[in-house]
Amino acid sequence: MERKGFIFDLDGVIVDTAKYHYLAWKELADQLGINFTEEHNELLKGVSRARSLDILLSVGDVVLSDADKKMYMEQKNSRYLSYVAQMDDSEILPGIKELLTYLHKNNVPFSLGSASKNARVILEGVNLLDAFTAIVDGNDVSKAKPDPEVFLIAADKLQLNPENCIVIEDAAAGIEAAKRAKMISVGIGEEDMLGAADYLLNSTSKLSIAFAKNLLN
Ligand code: BG6
Ligand code: MG
């Protein structure tokens, strides 16, 4: 049997950073007079920072120059980083530490596959920077999810065939990227958003060792 491995998304799978993204985008929206809600924030899950800003601006019908967009993205990111700076390992989502420990002990390779350019800072904050066999994040890709690039680079780093990679994702764009990479996909969330996933769990706490073993066999 060929070797298998895991690729984990970061935001919404390893840690719940969506709430900090929301707070930071909300501050910008208020500044620009845009009525931005938590429902709108759902649309930003898994998508790049630049695309997130475009979605936010379209909610308020606001048009900005590229120079202004760059400035506002920097502003948003520094606010986001001020929240992230306060994170510690208590913010790792349920079941994740146990699963990573099991994979590590059993020599199952696993990579990060995240759209975030802040992935390393976040992993360091929650004490997981050294846990991964490989890390692929928003700094390594030229095309954002749903393009499969991030996961294909991760498979390459893990020296695995894409069809032997199991992707754990909480965003529709991420499930689509996994499908396009011909990988096995596990969605964390609800059927309406992640119905395309091969497996669907409503919480990371359901990512049990028994579930992982099953996927590996
Ligand atoms: C994804 C998040 O993981 O990373 C998105 O789900 C976010 O909401 C994207 O926009 C980019 O993150 P960052 O940290 O580079 O702004
Ligand atoms: Mg995510």
XYZ file of N, CA and C and ligand atoms in Angstrom:
668
model
N 0.840 -1.201 0.000
C 0.000 0.000 0.000
C 0.887 1.269 0.000
N 0.441 2.231 -0.794
C 1.252 3.456 -0.859
C 1.073 4.307 0.392
N 2.144 5.046 0.705
C 2.126 5.902 1.884
C 1.119 7.048 1.721
N 0.430 7.363 2.802
C -0.509 8.489 2.769
C -0.063 9.569 3.752
N -0.603 10.749 3.605
C -0.303 11.825 4.549
C -1.449 12.813 4.602
N -1.298 13.770 5.508
C -2.349 14.768 5.719
C -1.879 16.170 5.332
N -2.815 16.969 4.840
C -2.558 18.399 4.633
C -3.645 19.164 5.387
N -3.220 19.989 6.323
C -4.165 20.736 7.160
C -4.231 22.189 6.717
N -5.443 22.686 6.555
C -5.657 24.121 6.452
C -5.366 24.681 7.855
N -5.127 25.979 7.954
C -4.815 26.564 9.262
C -6.052 27.208 9.921
N -6.520 28.299 9.278
C -7.608 29.092 9.872
C -8.912 28.299 9.824
N -9.468 27.980 10.988
C -10.717 27.221 11.036
C -10.524 25.723 11.168
N -9.254 25.276 11.105
C -8.982 23.845 11.268
C -8.010 23.626 12.439
N -6.897 24.338 12.410
C -5.935 24.240 13.519
C -6.336 25.237 14.623
N -6.702 26.431 14.202
C -7.095 27.487 15.153
C -8.290 28.270 14.606
N -9.073 28.843 15.516
C -10.225 29.639 15.085
C -9.822 31.107 14.981
N -9.195 31.464 13.870
C -8.763 32.849 13.685
C -9.810 33.676 12.944
N -10.890 33.012 12.461
C -11.908 33.751 11.691
C -12.440 34.918 12.524
N -12.526 34.719 13.849
C -13.063 35.796 14.702
C -12.129 37.018 14.702
N -10.830 36.786 14.615
C -9.881 37.910 14.583
C -9.867 38.577 13.211
N -9.971 37.742 12.142
C -10.092 38.331 10.803
C -11.329 39.232 10.785
N -12.421 38.733 11.364
C -13.673 39.498 11.353
C -13.500 40.839 12.079
N -12.928 40.800 13.269
C -12.765 42.034 14.038
C -11.935 43.055 13.249
N -10.860 42.566 12.616
C -9.973 43.473 11.888
C -10.643 44.010 10.614
N -11.373 43.146 9.890
C -12.097 43.632 8.695
C -13.220 44.576 9.096
N -13.869 44.269 10.216
C -15.001 45.082 10.684
C -14.534 46.513 10.994
N -13.363 46.625 11.623
C -12.835 47.964 11.929
C -12.621 48.762 10.646
N -12.119 48.072 9.620
C -11.909 48.748 8.339
C -13.251 49.121 7.699
N -14.202 48.177 7.769
C -15.524 48.433 7.184
C -16.160 49.659 7.843
N -16.063 49.734 9.171
C -16.632 50.882 9.901
C -16.003 52.183 9.413
N -14.686 52.125 9.258
C -13.937 53.284 8.790
C -14.421 53.748 7.406
N -14.794 52.771 6.568
C -15.214 53.098 5.199
C -16.738 53.244 5.084
N -17.425 53.127 6.233
C -18.888 53.259 6.218
C -19.602 52.083 5.567
N -19.002 50.887 5.652
C -19.611 49.691 5.048
C -20.237 48.851 6.158
N -21.484 48.414 5.921
C -22.154 47.596 6.927
C -21.773 46.127 6.734
N -20.751 45.700 7.453
C -20.158 44.370 7.264
C -20.531 43.472 8.443
N -21.224 42.350 8.143
C -21.728 41.491 9.211
C -20.948 40.175 9.293
N -21.266 39.392 10.334
C -20.617 38.077 10.473
C -20.988 37.156 9.316
N -22.176 37.364 8.758
C -22.556 36.559 7.579
C -21.659 36.871 6.388
N -21.408 38.159 6.198
C -20.475 38.526 5.122
C -19.120 37.879 5.374
N -18.718 37.832 6.636
C -17.397 37.277 6.978
C -17.245 35.827 6.516
N -18.365 35.106 6.478
C -18.324 33.709 6.005
C -17.752 33.624 4.589
N -18.043 34.667 3.800
C -17.585 34.671 2.399
C -16.064 34.812 2.291
N -15.438 35.241 3.381
C -13.991 35.484 3.339
C -13.183 34.255 3.731
N -13.864 33.220 4.218
C -13.137 32.030 4.681
C -12.416 31.347 3.527
N -11.142 31.140 3.705
C -10.357 30.414 2.703
C -9.886 31.260 1.532
N -10.380 32.483 1.416
C -9.959 33.303 0.275
C -8.827 34.256 0.674
N -8.052 34.665 -0.314
C -6.851 35.464 -0.036
C -7.208 36.826 0.563
N -6.202 37.483 1.086
C -6.412 38.800 1.707
C -6.936 39.802 0.667
N -6.335 39.777 -0.517
C -6.730 40.733 -1.561
C -8.181 40.492 -2.000
N -8.516 39.225 -2.153
C -9.886 38.877 -2.564
C -10.874 39.235 -1.437
N -10.444 39.034 -0.191
C -11.295 39.393 0.956
C -11.644 40.874 0.909
N -10.633 41.713 0.649
C -10.894 43.164 0.583
C -11.867 43.466 -0.552
N -11.676 42.811 -1.701
C -12.592 43.055 -2.827
C -14.031 42.690 -2.457
N -14.189 41.589 -1.711
C -15.549 41.177 -1.306
C -16.140 42.225 -0.364
N -15.325 42.648 0.607
C -15.791 43.660 1.563
C -16.208 44.947 0.842
N -15.389 45.381 -0.106
C -15.702 46.613 -0.848
C -16.974 46.444 -1.675
N -17.172 45.232 -2.226
C -18.375 45.032 -3.049
C -19.629 45.037 -2.177
N -19.505 44.609 -0.916
C -20.648 44.675 0.016
C -21.110 46.125 0.161
N -20.150 47.062 0.205
C -20.509 48.469 0.408
C -20.529 49.270 -0.883
N -20.365 48.587 -2.023
C -20.310 49.296 -3.309
C -19.244 50.377 -3.313
N -18.117 50.084 -2.724
C -17.031 51.074 -2.646
C -15.949 50.701 -3.660
N -15.456 51.697 -4.374
C -14.379 51.453 -5.348
C -13.145 52.217 -4.883
N -12.000 51.527 -4.846
C -10.755 52.170 -4.397
C -9.658 51.981 -5.426
N -8.673 52.852 -5.385
C -7.499 52.680 -6.254
C -6.643 51.534 -5.709
N -5.749 51.013 -6.545
C -4.869 49.934 -6.085
C -3.997 50.390 -4.914
N -3.565 51.646 -4.956
C -2.703 52.167 -3.879
C -3.478 52.198 -2.557
N -4.724 52.628 -2.610
C -5.547 52.653 -1.389
C -5.824 51.246 -0.886
N -6.076 50.325 -1.823
C -6.330 48.934 -1.407
C -5.118 48.391 -0.659
N -3.951 48.672 -1.186
C -2.712 48.179 -0.561
C -2.592 48.754 0.868
N -2.876 50.037 0.987
C -2.766 50.689 2.296
C -3.767 50.085 3.292
N -5.015 49.894 2.836
C -6.030 49.346 3.745
C -5.731 47.887 4.121
N -5.155 47.134 3.180
C -4.800 45.743 3.513
C -3.707 45.708 4.577
N -2.768 46.646 4.451
C -1.698 46.702 5.459
C -2.267 47.071 6.824
N -3.195 48.037 6.803
C -3.839 48.472 8.045
C -4.596 47.299 8.692
N -5.378 46.607 7.860
C -6.156 45.458 8.368
C -5.202 44.419 8.937
N -4.122 44.165 8.220
C -3.226 43.105 8.688
C -2.543 43.484 9.992
N -2.194 44.740 10.169
C -1.546 45.048 11.448
C -2.530 44.944 12.609
N -3.794 45.276 12.361
C -4.803 45.053 13.412
C -4.962 43.553 13.689
N -5.035 42.784 12.619
C -5.175 41.325 12.773
C -4.000 40.776 13.582
N -2.791 41.250 13.247
C -1.607 40.737 13.956
C -1.612 41.117 15.431
N -2.265 42.231 15.761
C -2.312 42.590 17.187
C -3.212 41.619 17.960
N -4.227 41.065 17.294
C -5.042 40.014 17.950
C -4.253 38.708 18.013
N -3.625 38.373 16.897
C -2.874 37.111 16.794
C -1.749 37.050 17.838
N -1.174 38.215 18.129
C -0.049 38.266 19.077
C -0.457 37.768 20.462
N -1.764 37.797 20.731
C -2.218 37.354 22.060
C -2.601 35.877 22.105
N -2.423 35.182 20.998
C -2.841 33.767 20.958
C -1.831 32.878 21.679
N -2.351 31.801 22.275
C -1.464 30.775 22.810
C -2.066 29.406 22.523
N -1.464 28.348 23.059
C -1.901 27.007 22.646
C -3.307 26.635 23.135
N -3.901 27.481 23.996
C -5.285 27.208 24.402
C -6.239 27.447 23.223
N -5.756 28.089 22.155
C -6.619 28.383 21.001
C -6.557 27.314 19.912
N -5.806 26.242 20.171
C -5.804 25.137 19.200
C -7.161 24.453 19.293
N -7.777 24.185 18.146
C -9.140 23.641 18.143
C -9.173 22.200 18.690
N -10.300 21.776 19.236
C -10.426 20.462 19.880
C -9.999 19.304 18.960
N -9.260 18.369 19.509
C -8.890 17.156 18.770
C -7.620 17.282 17.939
N -7.209 18.506 17.660
C -6.078 18.707 16.734
C -4.748 18.231 17.339
N -4.497 18.642 18.577
C -3.207 18.273 19.196
C -3.058 16.767 19.269
N -4.150 16.093 19.680
C -4.134 14.634 19.823
C -3.865 13.987 18.473
N -4.523 14.511 17.425
C -4.343 13.935 16.089
C -2.906 14.144 15.602
N -2.383 15.347 15.769
C -1.008 15.615 15.304
C -0.011 14.741 16.064
N -0.235 14.554 17.349
C 0.656 13.708 18.152
C 0.605 12.272 17.643
N -0.600 11.792 17.347
C -0.753 10.424 16.828
C -0.018 10.279 15.490
N -0.209 11.243 14.590
C 0.423 11.160 13.266
C 1.941 11.167 13.405
N 2.420 12.036 14.278
C 3.861 12.147 14.501
C 4.437 10.830 15.022
N 3.768 10.255 16.015
C 4.252 9.006 16.629
C 4.247 7.854 15.639
N 3.339 7.931 14.665
C 3.212 6.835 13.704
C 3.871 7.146 12.357
N 4.732 8.168 12.376
C 5.488 8.542 11.164
C 4.612 8.810 9.949
N 3.444 9.350 10.177
C 2.583 9.768 9.059
C 2.943 11.225 8.767
N 3.408 11.539 7.543
C 3.795 12.920 7.268
C 2.592 13.854 7.187
N 2.772 15.084 7.629
C 1.668 16.053 7.497
C 2.197 17.462 7.289
N 1.493 18.188 6.412
C 1.896 19.541 6.032
C 0.796 20.535 6.350
N 1.181 21.796 6.455
C 0.191 22.854 6.472
C -0.069 23.243 5.020
N -1.306 23.586 4.692
C -1.638 24.074 3.352
C -2.597 25.237 3.517
N -2.035 26.430 3.766
C -2.872 27.579 4.147
C -2.732 28.742 3.178
N -3.802 29.515 3.052
C -3.778 30.725 2.222
C -3.132 31.893 2.961
N -2.929 31.745 4.263
C -2.498 32.880 5.075
C -1.011 33.174 4.928
N -0.718 34.469 4.850
C 0.688 34.891 4.853
C 1.198 35.015 6.285
N 0.297 34.855 7.252
C 0.673 34.954 8.667
C 0.796 33.582 9.323
N 0.820 32.528 8.519
C 0.742 31.179 9.082
C 1.855 30.886 10.097
N 3.075 31.267 9.751
C 4.188 30.920 10.651
C 4.089 31.647 11.987
N 3.677 32.901 11.949
C 3.515 33.672 13.199
C 2.461 33.010 14.079
N 1.369 32.568 13.454
C 0.278 31.946 14.218
C 0.740 30.608 14.791
N 1.390 29.799 13.970
C 1.862 28.490 14.460
C 2.861 28.670 15.597
N 3.689 29.689 15.479
C 4.656 29.939 16.545
C 3.932 30.313 17.835
N 2.906 31.159 17.707
C 2.141 31.608 18.868
C 1.456 30.466 19.602
N 1.013 29.462 18.864
C 0.299 28.346 19.502
C 1.235 27.137 19.680
N 2.532 27.398 19.462
C 3.543 26.384 19.758
C 3.492 25.159 18.842
N 3.174 25.365 17.586
C 3.108 24.234 16.652
C 4.045 24.406 15.454
N 4.911 25.417 15.529
C 5.742 25.706 14.355
C 6.623 24.520 13.970
N 7.093 23.779 14.974
C 8.006 22.663 14.661
C 7.282 21.344 14.470
N 5.957 21.349 14.593
C 5.225 20.076 14.551
C 5.086 19.524 13.135
N 5.034 20.398 12.141
C 4.709 19.970 10.772
C 5.916 19.468 9.997
N 5.688 18.447 9.173
C 6.736 17.935 8.291
C 7.090 19.014 7.266
N 6.090 19.760 6.820
C 6.297 20.843 5.850
C 5.254 21.926 6.098
N 5.592 23.141 5.671
C 4.631 24.250 5.789
C 4.529 24.938 4.427
N 3.318 25.012 3.905
C 3.085 25.757 2.668
C 2.007 26.791 2.991
N 2.309 28.062 2.722
C 1.340 29.100 3.092
C 1.199 30.133 1.976
N 0.507 31.216 2.282
C 0.215 32.247 1.284
C 1.441 32.893 0.663
N 2.592 32.727 1.305
C 3.821 33.296 0.735
C 4.413 32.409 -0.356
N 3.950 31.166 -0.420
C 4.564 30.203 -1.348
C 3.796 30.038 -2.647
N 2.636 30.653 -2.748
C 1.791 30.377 -3.918
C 1.578 31.621 -4.774
N 1.302 31.371 -6.045
C 0.953 32.501 -6.918
C -0.545 32.504 -7.191
N -1.198 31.356 -6.937
C -2.641 31.283 -7.173
C -3.356 30.830 -5.903
N -4.387 31.579 -5.510
C -5.099 31.283 -4.263
C -6.100 30.138 -4.447
N -6.485 29.467 -3.353
C -7.580 28.499 -3.390
C -8.800 29.203 -3.997
N -9.594 28.616 -4.844
C -9.719 27.179 -5.127
C -8.686 26.596 -6.092
N -7.681 27.377 -6.487
C -6.630 26.761 -7.294
C -5.922 25.720 -6.415
N -5.554 24.579 -6.976
C -4.948 23.520 -6.148
C -3.473 23.727 -5.815
N -2.883 24.838 -6.296
C -1.424 25.003 -6.160
C -0.901 24.743 -4.746
N -1.536 25.329 -3.739
C -1.026 25.206 -2.357
C -0.937 23.733 -1.920
N -1.933 22.954 -2.290
C -1.946 21.540 -1.874
C -0.972 20.704 -2.708
N -0.805 21.068 -3.984
C 0.134 20.320 -4.832
C 1.579 20.553 -4.373
N 1.874 21.776 -3.950
C 3.225 22.043 -3.414
C 3.420 21.232 -2.133
N 2.376 21.189 -1.300
C 2.468 20.427 -0.044
C 2.711 18.938 -0.327
N 1.992 18.380 -1.303
C 2.167 16.962 -1.651
C 3.612 16.713 -2.085
N 4.115 17.644 -2.869
C 5.486 17.547 -3.342
C 6.469 17.554 -2.168
N 6.244 18.458 -1.230
C 7.132 18.542 -0.055
C 7.052 17.285 0.793
N 5.863 16.680 0.829
C 5.694 15.444 1.619
C 6.155 14.215 0.826
N 6.486 14.441 -0.434
C 6.855 13.354 -1.351
C 5.761 12.292 -1.449
N 4.543 12.794 -1.614
C 3.382 11.906 -1.744
C 2.666 12.185 -3.062
N 2.030 11.152 -3.614
C 1.162 11.379 -4.760
C -0.081 12.107 -4.266
N -0.595 13.057 -5.052
C -1.782 13.802 -4.612
C -2.927 12.891 -4.153
N -3.148 11.787 -4.851
C -4.282 10.929 -4.453
C -4.081 10.250 -3.103
N -2.862 10.351 -2.555
C -2.606 9.794 -1.221
C -2.587 10.876 -0.139
N -3.031 12.070 -0.501
C -3.068 13.171 0.473
C -4.498 13.386 0.956
N -4.627 13.545 2.258
C -5.933 13.783 2.876
C -5.960 15.242 3.350
N -6.835 16.035 2.742
C -6.903 17.467 3.055
C -7.999 17.734 4.073
N -7.657 18.469 5.121
C -8.661 18.871 6.119
C -8.920 20.368 5.937
N -10.147 20.735 5.672
C -10.506 22.097 5.249
C -11.838 22.555 5.830
N -11.947 23.838 6.152
C -13.245 24.348 6.623
C -13.895 25.283 5.600
N -13.241 25.494 4.450
C -13.779 26.461 3.487
C -14.131 25.790 2.169
N -15.186 26.278 1.538
C -15.611 25.716 0.252
C -14.495 25.837 -0.784
N -13.788 26.977 -0.769
C -12.690 27.167 -1.733
C -11.599 26.110 -1.527
N -11.404 25.717 -0.279
C -10.388 24.712 0.039
C -10.795 23.312 -0.388
N -12.065 23.000 -0.224
C -12.556 21.679 -0.662
C -12.449 21.589 -2.188
N -12.797 22.691 -2.847
C -12.695 22.687 -4.310
C -11.235 22.512 -4.747
N -10.323 23.179 -4.042
C -8.892 23.054 -4.360
C -8.427 21.609 -4.180
N -8.878 20.958 -3.105
C -8.499 19.560 -2.842
C -9.027 18.650 -3.949
N -10.244 18.910 -4.367
C -10.851 18.102 -5.436
C -10.061 18.275 -6.725
N -9.717 19.540 -7.020
C -8.979 19.805 -8.261
C -7.584 19.184 -8.212
N -7.049 19.006 -6.997
C -5.739 18.354 -6.839
C -5.873 16.833 -6.833
N -7.091 16.341 -6.907
C -7.394 14.894 -6.871
C -7.011 14.260 -5.534
N -7.203 15.014 -4.472
C -6.901 14.534 -3.124
C -8.183 14.099 -2.414
N -8.008 13.425 -1.278
C -9.152 13.032 -0.449
C -9.495 14.259 0.410
N -10.781 14.644 0.462
C -11.112 15.864 1.211
C -12.005 15.590 2.416
N -11.665 16.252 3.510
C -12.479 16.184 4.722
C -12.914 17.615 5.050
N -14.211 17.869 5.030
C -14.724 19.191 5.344
C -15.071 19.287 6.823
N -14.720 20.430 7.418
C -15.105 20.696 8.806
C -16.134 21.808 8.758
N -17.402 21.473 8.934
C -18.439 22.496 8.858
C -19.754 21.893 8.426
N -20.522 22.692 7.709
C -21.897 22.291 7.395
C -22.066 21.893 5.927
N -23.041 21.014 5.713
C -23.373 20.466 4.392
C -23.616 21.576 3.345
N -24.297 22.658 3.745
C -24.646 23.674 2.733
C -23.413 24.318 2.104
N -22.339 24.461 2.899
C -21.114 25.061 2.356
C -20.152 24.018 1.797
N -20.095 22.850 2.473
C -19.019 21.885 2.184
C -19.524 20.554 1.651
N -20.705 20.592 1.062
C -21.342 19.371 0.568
C -20.482 18.578 -0.413
N -19.529 19.249 -1.065
C -18.702 18.574 -2.080
C -17.600 17.707 -1.457
N -17.372 17.840 -0.145
C -16.265 17.096 0.497
C -16.530 15.591 0.492
N -15.444 14.789 0.441
C -15.593 13.324 0.496
C -16.133 12.887 1.860
N -15.699 13.573 2.902
C -16.173 13.304 4.270
C -16.535 14.641 4.888
N -17.561 14.636 5.724
C -17.966 15.892 6.359
C -18.101 15.694 7.860
N -17.432 16.532 8.638
C -17.517 16.483 10.099
C -17.966 17.863 10.561
N -18.785 17.913 11.628
C -19.271 19.234 12.024
C -18.347 19.959 12.999
N -17.254 19.293 13.393
C -16.308 19.937 14.309
C -14.970 19.197 14.257
N -13.899 19.925 14.564
C -12.583 19.259 14.607
C -12.544 18.186 15.698
N -13.436 18.289 16.683
C -13.443 17.287 17.755
C -13.806 15.901 17.210
N -14.383 15.873 16.008
C -14.743 14.588 15.377
C -13.568 13.982 14.602
N -12.472 14.724 14.536
C -11.273 14.202 13.851
C -10.546 13.248 14.798
N -11.183 12.131 15.081
C -10.623 11.214 16.071
C -9.496 10.384 15.467
N -8.761 9.731 16.322
C -7.688 8.858 15.844
C -8.284 7.691 15.051
N -9.420 7.192 15.495
C -10.090 6.099 14.760
C -10.447 6.552 13.334
N -10.931 7.782 13.215
C -11.285 8.330 11.888
C -10.034 8.425 11.013
N -8.946 8.928 11.600
C -7.694 9.069 10.840
C -7.175 7.704 10.396
N -7.213 6.735 11.314
C -6.723 5.391 11.004
C -7.480 4.806 9.821
N -8.785 5.007 9.848
C -9.663 4.549 8.780
C -9.264 5.135 7.430
N -8.959 6.440 7.436
C -8.568 7.105 6.188
C -7.203 6.626 5.700
N -6.364 6.281 6.649
C -4.993 5.878 6.281
C -4.958 4.449 5.734
N -5.996 3.684 6.023
C -5.978 2.281 5.576
C -6.607 2.086 4.198
C -7.279 32.033 5.091
C -8.475 32.621 5.807
O -6.787 30.939 5.801
O -6.255 33.008 4.963
C -8.951 33.861 5.052
O -9.516 31.663 5.878
C -7.812 34.845 4.917
O -10.044 34.420 5.734
C -6.612 34.179 4.229
O -8.228 35.963 4.162
C -5.403 35.094 4.105
O -4.920 35.347 5.388
P -3.824 36.412 5.788
O -3.448 36.007 7.193
O -2.668 36.248 4.836
O -4.443 37.754 5.694
Mg -9.771 27.730 6.689
